[in-house]
C-alpha cells in the first residue's frame, strides 16, 4: 500500500501547528516526533521533518508528495509545485523597513540603496515592478541588524507584530507580500496517492471550517427572531426550539467567529439573552 509523504517543518514557527493539524485530522503517529520520519498507524501517510527552505524542492523532486509551509517560502523558491489550500495559520507579511528616524518618500527611497533580505527573488520582482534599481544583499538570518551594522540601508523581512523591527530601531514602510501557511503538492502523483490526498484534504477542510466557526445558542422573544437572523447573516436556517416560558425560544446556529464579535451588541439590543458560543470539533459542508 502506498503512503502519501508529507513534508513539515522540523522545528520553528510552522511545526507545532502543522503537527496539530494532522492530529486534528485524526491521524495518529506511533513513534515520537523527535525523529526525521514517522509513519501514521491509522492513515496511509508518512511525515518527513525538514527545514522549511528545503520543502519546495523536495516536493518538486517528489521526495515528498505534499508539504506544509509559508507562502513566502513557496514564492521565494519558485519551484514547480501546486498550491492546494490555505491553512489559516502562520499569518505574517513580507515587508520593507528602514531606520525609524529616516523620512520615507515611497519606493523611490530605495533607489541605488542596498537592501538586506533572505528573499532576493520576491524583493527583486518587487523592485522590477516598481522600476527601482537597488542592490539586494542576500543574508540568511538576523536580517534586522543589517542597517545597524552598516551592511544595508533597509531590510526586507517577515513581520508579524512589528516588535522585532521596533527593537532594532526600524519602521515598516511597505508590505510586499501577505503570507500564511499553505499546502503544496507535487504535480505528478500516482492515482493511489491522489486518492489519499483527496481524503486528507476532506479532513483538513473539516478541521479548518470547524476552527473558523462557532456553534451559537441564544434565547430570545419569538418576536425578535427575524431581526436576530438579519444581524447574523451567516445563519442559513437556524434551529428554533420553544422555551417553557411562553413567547420565548432558543435559537441555534453556526456563526463565523469574527462575525459574532462584531455583532454581539446588536444581538443584545435586539433582545438576545443567555448567549452561548461553543467550539465545533469538525464541520463538513
Ligand atoms: P527552518 O529552520 O525550518 O529553516 P526558519 O527559521 O527559516 O526555519 P521560522 O522562523 O520558523 O523559519 O518561520 C517559518 C515560517 O513561519 C516563515 O517562512 C513564515 O511563513 C512564518 N513566520 C515567520 N515568522 C512569523 C511570525 N512572526 N508570525 C507568524 N508566522 C511567521
Ligand atoms: Mg527556513
PDB file of C-alpha atoms and ligand atoms in Angstrom, residues 51-53 73, ligand 2:
ATOM      1  CA  UNK A  51      13.817  22.740   7.155  1.00  0.00           C
ATOM      2  CA  UNK A  52      11.136  24.868   5.548  1.00  0.00           C
ATOM      3  CA  UNK A  53      13.606  26.171   2.936  1.00  0.00           C
ATOM      4  CA  UNK A  73       8.843  30.418   1.048  1.00  0.00           C
TER       5      UNK A  73
HETATM    6 MG1  LIG B   2      13.988  28.464   6.891  1.00  0.00          MG
END
